[in-house]
Short mmCIF file of N, CA, C and O in Angstrom, two decimals:
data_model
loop_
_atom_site.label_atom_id
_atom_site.label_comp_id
_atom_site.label_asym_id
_atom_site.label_seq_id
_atom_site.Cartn_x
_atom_site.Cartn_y
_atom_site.Cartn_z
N UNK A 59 -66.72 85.41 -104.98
CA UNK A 59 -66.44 83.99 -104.99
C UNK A 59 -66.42 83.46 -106.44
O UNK A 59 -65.66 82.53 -106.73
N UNK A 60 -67.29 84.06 -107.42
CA UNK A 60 -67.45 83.67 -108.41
C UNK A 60 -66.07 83.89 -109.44
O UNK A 60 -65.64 82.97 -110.14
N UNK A 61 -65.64 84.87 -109.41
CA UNK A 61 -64.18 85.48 -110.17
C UNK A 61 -63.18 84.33 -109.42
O UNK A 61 -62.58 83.51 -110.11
N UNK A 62 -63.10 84.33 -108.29
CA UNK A 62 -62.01 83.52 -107.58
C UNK A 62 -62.12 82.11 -108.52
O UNK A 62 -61.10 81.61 -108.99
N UNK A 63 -63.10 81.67 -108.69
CA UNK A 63 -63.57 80.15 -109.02
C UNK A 63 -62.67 80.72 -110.55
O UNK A 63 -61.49 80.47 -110.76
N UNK A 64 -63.36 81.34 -111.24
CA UNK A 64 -62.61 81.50 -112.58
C UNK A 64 -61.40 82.03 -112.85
O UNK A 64 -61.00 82.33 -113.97
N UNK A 65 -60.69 82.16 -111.62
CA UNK A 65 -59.44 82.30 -111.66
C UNK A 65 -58.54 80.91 -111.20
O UNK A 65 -57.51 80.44 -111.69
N UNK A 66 -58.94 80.70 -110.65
CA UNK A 66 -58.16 79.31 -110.02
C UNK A 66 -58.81 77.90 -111.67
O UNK A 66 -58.23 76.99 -112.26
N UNK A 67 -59.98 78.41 -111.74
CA UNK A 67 -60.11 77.59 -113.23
C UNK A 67 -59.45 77.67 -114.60
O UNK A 67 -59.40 76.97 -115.61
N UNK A 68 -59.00 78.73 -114.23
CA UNK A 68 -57.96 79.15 -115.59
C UNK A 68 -56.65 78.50 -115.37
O UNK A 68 -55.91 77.93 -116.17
N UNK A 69 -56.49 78.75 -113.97
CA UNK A 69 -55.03 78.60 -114.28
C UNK A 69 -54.84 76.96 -113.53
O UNK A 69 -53.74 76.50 -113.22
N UNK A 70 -55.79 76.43 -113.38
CA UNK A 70 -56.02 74.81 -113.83
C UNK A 70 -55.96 74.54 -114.82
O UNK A 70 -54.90 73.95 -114.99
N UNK A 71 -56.67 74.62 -115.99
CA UNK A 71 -56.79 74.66 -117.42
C UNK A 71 -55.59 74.74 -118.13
O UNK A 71 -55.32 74.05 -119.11
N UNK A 72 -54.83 75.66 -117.58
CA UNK A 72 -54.04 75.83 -118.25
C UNK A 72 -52.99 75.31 -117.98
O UNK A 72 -52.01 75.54 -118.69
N UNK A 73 -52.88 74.35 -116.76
CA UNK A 73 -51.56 73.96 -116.25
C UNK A 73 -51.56 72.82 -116.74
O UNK A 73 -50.43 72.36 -116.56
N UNK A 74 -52.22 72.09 -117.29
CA UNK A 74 -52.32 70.70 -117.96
C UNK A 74 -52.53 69.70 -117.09
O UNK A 74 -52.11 68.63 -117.53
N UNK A 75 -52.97 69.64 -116.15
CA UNK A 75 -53.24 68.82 -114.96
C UNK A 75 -54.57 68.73 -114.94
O UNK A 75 -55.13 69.63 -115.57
N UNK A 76 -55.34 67.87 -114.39
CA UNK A 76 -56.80 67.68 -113.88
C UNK A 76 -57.15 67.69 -112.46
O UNK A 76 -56.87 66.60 -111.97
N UNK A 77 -57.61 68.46 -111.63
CA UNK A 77 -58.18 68.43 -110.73
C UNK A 77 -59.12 67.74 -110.53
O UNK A 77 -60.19 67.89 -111.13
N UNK A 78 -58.77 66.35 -109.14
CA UNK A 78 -60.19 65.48 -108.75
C UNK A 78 -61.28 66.48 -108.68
O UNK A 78 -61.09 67.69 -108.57
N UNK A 79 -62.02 66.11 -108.73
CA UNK A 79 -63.44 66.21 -108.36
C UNK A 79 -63.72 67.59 -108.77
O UNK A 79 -64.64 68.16 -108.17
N UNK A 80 -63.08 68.24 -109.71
CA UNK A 80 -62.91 69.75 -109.96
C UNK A 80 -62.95 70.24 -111.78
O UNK A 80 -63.09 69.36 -112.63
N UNK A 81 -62.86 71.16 -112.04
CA UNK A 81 -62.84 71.06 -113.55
C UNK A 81 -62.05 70.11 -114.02
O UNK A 81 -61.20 69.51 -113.37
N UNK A 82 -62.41 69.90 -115.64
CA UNK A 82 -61.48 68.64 -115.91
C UNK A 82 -60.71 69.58 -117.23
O UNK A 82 -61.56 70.28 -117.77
N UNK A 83 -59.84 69.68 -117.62
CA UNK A 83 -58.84 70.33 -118.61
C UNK A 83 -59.04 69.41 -120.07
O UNK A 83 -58.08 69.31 -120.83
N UNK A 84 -59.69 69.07 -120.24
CA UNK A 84 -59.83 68.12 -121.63
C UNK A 84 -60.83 69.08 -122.22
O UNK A 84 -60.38 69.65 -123.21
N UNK A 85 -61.79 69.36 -121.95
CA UNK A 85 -62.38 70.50 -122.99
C UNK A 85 -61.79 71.91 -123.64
O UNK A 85 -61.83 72.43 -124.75
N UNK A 86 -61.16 72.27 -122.22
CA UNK A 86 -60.09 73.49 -122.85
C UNK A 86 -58.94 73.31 -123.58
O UNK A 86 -58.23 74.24 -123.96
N UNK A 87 -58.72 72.09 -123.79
CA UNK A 87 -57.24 71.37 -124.46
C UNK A 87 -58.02 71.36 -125.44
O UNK A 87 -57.80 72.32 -126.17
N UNK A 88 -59.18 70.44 -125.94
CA UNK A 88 -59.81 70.56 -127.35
C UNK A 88 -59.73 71.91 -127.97
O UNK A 88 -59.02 72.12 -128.95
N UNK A 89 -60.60 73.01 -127.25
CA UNK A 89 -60.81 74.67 -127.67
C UNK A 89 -59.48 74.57 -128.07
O UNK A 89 -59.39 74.27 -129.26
N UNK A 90 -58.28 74.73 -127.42
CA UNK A 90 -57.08 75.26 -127.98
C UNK A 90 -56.82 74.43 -129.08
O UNK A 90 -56.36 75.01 -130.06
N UNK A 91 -57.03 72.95 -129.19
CA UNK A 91 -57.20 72.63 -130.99
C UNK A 91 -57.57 72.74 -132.07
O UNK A 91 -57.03 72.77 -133.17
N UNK A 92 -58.98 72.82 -131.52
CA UNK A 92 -59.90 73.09 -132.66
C UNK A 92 -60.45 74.47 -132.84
O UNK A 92 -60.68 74.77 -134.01
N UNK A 93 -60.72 75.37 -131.93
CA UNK A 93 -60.78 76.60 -131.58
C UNK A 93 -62.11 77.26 -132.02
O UNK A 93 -62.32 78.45 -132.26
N UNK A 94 -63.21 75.86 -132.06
CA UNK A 94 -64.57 76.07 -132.40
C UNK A 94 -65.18 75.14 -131.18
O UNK A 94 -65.99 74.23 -131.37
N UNK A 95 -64.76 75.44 -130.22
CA UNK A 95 -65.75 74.91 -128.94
C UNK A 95 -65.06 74.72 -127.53
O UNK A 95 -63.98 74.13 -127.48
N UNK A 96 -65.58 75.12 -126.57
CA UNK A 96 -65.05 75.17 -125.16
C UNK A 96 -65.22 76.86 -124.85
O UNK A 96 -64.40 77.23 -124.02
N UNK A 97 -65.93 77.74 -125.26
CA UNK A 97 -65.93 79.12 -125.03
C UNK A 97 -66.83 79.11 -123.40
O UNK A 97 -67.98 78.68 -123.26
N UNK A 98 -66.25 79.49 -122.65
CA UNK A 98 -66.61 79.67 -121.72
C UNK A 98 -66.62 78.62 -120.38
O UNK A 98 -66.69 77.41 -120.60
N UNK A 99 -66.53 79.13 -118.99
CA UNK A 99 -65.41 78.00 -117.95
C UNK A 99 -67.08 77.10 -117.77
O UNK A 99 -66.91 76.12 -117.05
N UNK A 100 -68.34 77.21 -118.17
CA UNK A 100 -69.01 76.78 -117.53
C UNK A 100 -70.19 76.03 -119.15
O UNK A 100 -70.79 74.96 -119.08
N UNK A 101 -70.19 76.61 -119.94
CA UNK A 101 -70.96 75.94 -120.85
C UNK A 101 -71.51 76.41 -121.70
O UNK A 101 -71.68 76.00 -122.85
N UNK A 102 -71.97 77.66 -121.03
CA UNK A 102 -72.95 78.43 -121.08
C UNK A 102 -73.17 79.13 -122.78
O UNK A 102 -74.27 79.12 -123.33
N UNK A 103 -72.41 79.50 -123.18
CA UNK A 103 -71.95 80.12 -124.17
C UNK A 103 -72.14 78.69 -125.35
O UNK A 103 -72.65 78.96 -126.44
N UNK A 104 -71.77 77.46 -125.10
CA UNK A 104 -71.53 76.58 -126.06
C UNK A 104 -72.94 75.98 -126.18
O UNK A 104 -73.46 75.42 -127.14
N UNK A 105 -73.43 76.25 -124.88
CA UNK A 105 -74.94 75.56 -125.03
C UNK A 105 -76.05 76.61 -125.79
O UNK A 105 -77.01 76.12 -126.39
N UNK A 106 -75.86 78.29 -125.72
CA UNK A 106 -76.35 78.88 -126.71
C UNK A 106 -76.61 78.84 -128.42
O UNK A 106 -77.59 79.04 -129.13
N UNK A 107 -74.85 78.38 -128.74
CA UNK A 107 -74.60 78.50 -129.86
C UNK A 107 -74.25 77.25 -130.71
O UNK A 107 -73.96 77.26 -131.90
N UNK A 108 -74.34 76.09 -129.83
CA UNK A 108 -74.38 75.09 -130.00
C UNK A 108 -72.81 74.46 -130.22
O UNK A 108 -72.77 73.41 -130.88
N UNK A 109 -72.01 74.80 -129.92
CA UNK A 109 -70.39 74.53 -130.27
C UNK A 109 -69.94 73.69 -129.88
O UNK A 109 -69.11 73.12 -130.58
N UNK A 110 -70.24 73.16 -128.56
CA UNK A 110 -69.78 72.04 -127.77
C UNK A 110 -70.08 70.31 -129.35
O UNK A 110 -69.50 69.22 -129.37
N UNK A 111 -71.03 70.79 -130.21
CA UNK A 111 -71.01 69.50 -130.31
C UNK A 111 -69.94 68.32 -131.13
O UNK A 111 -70.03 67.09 -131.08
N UNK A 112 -69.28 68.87 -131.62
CA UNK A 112 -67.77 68.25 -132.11
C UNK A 112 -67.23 67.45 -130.91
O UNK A 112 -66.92 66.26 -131.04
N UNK A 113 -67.06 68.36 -129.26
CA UNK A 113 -66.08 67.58 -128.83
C UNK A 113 -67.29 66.89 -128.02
O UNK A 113 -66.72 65.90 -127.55
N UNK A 114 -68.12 66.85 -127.76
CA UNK A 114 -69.01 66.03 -127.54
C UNK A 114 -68.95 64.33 -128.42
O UNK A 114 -68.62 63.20 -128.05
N UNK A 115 -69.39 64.83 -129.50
CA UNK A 115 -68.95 63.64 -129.88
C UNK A 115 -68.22 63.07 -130.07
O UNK A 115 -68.42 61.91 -130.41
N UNK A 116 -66.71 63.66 -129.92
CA UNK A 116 -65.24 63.08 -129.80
C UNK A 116 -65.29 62.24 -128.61
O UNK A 116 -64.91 61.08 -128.72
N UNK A 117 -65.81 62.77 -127.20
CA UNK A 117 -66.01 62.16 -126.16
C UNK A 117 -66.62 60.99 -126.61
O UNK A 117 -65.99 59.97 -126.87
N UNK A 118 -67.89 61.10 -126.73
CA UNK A 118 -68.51 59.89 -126.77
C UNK A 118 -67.96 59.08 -127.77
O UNK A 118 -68.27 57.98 -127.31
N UNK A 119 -67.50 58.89 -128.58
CA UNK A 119 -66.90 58.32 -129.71
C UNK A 119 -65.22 57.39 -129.23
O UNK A 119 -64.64 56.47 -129.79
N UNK A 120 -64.94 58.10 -128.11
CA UNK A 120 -63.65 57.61 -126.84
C UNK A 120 -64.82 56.85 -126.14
O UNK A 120 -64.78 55.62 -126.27
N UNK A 121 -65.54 57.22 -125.63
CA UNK A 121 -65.86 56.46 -124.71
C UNK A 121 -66.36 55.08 -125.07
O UNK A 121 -66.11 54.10 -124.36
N UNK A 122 -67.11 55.00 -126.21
CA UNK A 122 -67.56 53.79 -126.35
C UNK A 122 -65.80 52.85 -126.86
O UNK A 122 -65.54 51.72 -126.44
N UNK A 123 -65.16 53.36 -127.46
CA UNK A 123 -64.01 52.79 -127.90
C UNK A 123 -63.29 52.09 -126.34
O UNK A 123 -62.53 51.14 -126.21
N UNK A 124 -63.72 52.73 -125.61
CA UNK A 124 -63.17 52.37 -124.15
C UNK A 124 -63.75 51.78 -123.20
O UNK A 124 -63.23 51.57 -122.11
N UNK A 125 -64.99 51.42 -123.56
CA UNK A 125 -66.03 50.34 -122.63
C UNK A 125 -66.50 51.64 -121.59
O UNK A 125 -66.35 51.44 -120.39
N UNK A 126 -67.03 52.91 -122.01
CA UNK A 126 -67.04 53.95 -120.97
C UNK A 126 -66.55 54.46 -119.86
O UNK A 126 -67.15 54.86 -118.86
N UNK A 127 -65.22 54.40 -120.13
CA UNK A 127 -64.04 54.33 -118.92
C UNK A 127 -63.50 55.71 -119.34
O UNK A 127 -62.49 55.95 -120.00
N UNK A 128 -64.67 56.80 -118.65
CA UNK A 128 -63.95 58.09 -119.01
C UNK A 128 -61.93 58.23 -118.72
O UNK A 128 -61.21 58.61 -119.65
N UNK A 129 -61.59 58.02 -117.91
CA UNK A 129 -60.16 58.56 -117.81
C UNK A 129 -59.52 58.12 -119.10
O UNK A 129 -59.09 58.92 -119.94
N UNK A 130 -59.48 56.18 -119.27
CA UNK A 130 -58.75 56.11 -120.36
C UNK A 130 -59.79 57.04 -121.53
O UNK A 130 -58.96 57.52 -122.30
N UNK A 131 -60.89 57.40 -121.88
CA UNK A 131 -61.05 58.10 -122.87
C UNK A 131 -60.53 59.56 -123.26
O UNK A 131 -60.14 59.99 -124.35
N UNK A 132 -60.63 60.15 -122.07
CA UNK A 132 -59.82 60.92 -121.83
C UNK A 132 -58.54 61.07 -122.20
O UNK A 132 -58.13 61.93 -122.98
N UNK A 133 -57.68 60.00 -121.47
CA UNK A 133 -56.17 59.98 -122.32
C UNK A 133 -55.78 59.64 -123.98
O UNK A 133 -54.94 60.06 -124.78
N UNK A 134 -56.96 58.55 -124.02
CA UNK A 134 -57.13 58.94 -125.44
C UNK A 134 -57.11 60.05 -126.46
O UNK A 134 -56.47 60.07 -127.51
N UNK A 135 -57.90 60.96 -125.99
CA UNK A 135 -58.32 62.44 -126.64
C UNK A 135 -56.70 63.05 -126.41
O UNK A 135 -55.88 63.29 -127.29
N UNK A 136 -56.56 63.20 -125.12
CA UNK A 136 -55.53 64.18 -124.69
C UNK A 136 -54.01 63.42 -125.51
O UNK A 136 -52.95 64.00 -125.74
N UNK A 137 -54.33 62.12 -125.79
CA UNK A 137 -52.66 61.57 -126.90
C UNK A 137 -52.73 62.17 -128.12
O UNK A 137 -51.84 62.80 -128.70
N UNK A 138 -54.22 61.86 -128.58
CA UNK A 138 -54.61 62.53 -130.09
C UNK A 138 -54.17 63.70 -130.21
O UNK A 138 -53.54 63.82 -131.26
N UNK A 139 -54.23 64.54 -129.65
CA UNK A 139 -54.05 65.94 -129.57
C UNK A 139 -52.83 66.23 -129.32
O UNK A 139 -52.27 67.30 -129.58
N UNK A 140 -52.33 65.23 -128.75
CA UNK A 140 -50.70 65.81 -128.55
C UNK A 140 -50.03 65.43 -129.89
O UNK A 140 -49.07 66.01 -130.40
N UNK A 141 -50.76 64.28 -130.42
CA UNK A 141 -49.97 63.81 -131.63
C UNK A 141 -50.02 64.63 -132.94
O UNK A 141 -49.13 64.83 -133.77
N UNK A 142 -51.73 65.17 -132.88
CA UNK A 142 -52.29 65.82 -134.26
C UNK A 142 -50.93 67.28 -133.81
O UNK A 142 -50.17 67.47 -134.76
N UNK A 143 -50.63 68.20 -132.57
CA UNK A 143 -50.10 69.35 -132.28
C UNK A 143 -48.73 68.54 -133.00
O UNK A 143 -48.11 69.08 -133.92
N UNK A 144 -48.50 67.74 -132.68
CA UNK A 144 -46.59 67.24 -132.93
C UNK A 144 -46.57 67.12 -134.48
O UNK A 144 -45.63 67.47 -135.19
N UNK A 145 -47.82 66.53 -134.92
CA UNK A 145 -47.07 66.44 -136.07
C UNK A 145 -47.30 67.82 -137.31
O UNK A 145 -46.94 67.93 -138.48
N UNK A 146 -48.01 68.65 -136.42
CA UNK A 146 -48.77 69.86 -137.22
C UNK A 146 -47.00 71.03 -136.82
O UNK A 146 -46.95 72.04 -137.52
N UNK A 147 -46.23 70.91 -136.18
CA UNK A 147 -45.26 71.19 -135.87
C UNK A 147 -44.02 70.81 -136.40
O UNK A 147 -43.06 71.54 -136.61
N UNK A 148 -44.16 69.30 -136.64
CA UNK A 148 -42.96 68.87 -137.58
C UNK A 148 -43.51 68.97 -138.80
O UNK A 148 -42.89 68.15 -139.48
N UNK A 149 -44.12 69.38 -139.33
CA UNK A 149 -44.62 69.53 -140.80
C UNK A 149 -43.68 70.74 -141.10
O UNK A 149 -43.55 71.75 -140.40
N UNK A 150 -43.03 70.42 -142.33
CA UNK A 150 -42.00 71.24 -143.07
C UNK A 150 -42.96 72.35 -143.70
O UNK A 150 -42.38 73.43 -143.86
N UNK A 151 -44.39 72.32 -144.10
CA UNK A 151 -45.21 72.54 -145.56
C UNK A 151 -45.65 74.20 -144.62
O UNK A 151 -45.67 74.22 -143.39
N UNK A 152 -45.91 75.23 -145.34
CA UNK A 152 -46.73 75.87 -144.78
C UNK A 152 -47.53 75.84 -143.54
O UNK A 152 -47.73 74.65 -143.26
N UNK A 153 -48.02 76.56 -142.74
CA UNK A 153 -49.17 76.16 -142.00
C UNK A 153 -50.51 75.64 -142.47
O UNK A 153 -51.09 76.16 -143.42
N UNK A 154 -50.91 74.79 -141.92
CA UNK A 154 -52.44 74.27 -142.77
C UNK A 154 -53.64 74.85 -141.48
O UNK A 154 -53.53 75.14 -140.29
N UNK A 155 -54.38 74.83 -142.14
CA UNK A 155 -55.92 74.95 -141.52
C UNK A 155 -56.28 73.72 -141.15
O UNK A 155 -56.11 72.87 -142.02
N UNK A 156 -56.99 73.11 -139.51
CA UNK A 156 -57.37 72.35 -139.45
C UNK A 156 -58.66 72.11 -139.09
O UNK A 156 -59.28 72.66 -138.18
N UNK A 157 -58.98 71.40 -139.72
CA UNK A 157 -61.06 71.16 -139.56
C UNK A 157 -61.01 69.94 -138.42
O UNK A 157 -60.28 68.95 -138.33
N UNK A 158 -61.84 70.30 -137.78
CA UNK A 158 -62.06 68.67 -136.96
C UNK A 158 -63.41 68.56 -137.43
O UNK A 158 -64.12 69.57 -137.43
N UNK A 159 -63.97 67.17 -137.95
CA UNK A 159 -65.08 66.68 -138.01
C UNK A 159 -65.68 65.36 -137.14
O UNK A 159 -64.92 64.69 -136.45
N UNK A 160 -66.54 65.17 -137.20
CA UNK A 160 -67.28 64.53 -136.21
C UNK A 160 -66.45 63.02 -135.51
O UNK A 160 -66.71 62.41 -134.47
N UNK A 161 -65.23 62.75 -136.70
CA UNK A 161 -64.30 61.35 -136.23
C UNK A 161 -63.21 61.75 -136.27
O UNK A 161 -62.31 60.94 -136.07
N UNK A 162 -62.98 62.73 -136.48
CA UNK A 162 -60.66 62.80 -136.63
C UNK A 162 -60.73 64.52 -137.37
O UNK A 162 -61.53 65.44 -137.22
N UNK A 163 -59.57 64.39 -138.13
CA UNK A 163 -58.71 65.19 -137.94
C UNK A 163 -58.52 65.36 -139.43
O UNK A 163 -57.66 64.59 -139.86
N UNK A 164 -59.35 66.52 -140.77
CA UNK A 164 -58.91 66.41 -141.85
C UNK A 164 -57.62 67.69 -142.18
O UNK A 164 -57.81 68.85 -141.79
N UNK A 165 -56.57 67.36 -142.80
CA UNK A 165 -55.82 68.67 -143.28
C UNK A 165 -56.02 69.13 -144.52
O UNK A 165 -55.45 70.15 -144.90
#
C-alpha cells in the first residue's frame, strides 16, 4: 500500500495539478526550483536535515501577504515560479546559478 501511495504521489506531483484533500504539488514545484528542499514524498528527510526551511518560509511569507488564505498563497508561489522559470529561459546570458534566500530570488 505504501509504494502504491508513492506512486500515485509522484505522478500527482508531477502532473501539475493538486489533489483535494491529498498531496499538494507546491512543495515539489519549489524542489524542482530551488533544488535544496522537498527531498522526500513525506518530510522525513527535510525534517532530518533541516531543508524544508527556505520554502517554509516562502509559505509563510505568502501567507501573511494573503491574510492566510493558503490557496491564493499558493498561487502566489506557483506564479513566482513560473515567472522566475520564464524569465531564467528567456535570458540570452549563459546559464546562471540560482540561490533562493529567505524573500526572493538572487541571480
Amino acid at each position: 500500500m505504501y509504494f502504491s501511495d508513492l506512486l500515485i504521489y509522484t505522478l500527482a506531483v508531477h502532473s501539475g495539478y493538486n489533489i483535494p484533500y491529498w498531496h499538494d504539488a507546491l512543495n515539489h514545484d519549489y524542489h524542482h526550483f530551488a533544488f535544496n528542499g522537498g527531498f522526500g514524498p513525506v518530510g522525513i528527510v527535510d525534517a532530518m536535515y533541516g531543508t524544508s526551511k527556505n520554502f517554509r518560509r516562502t509559505v509563510e511569507e505568502a501567507l501573511a501577504r494573503n491574510e492566510g488564505d493558503y490557496t491564493k498563497a499558493s498561487k502566489e508561489i506557483s506564479n513566482d515560479i513560473a515567472r522566475w522559470d520564464s524569465e531564467q529561459l528567456a535570458s540570452t546570458e549563459e546559464p546562471r546559478i540560482v540561490r533562493v534566500l529567505a524573500i526572493g530570488v538572487v541571480h
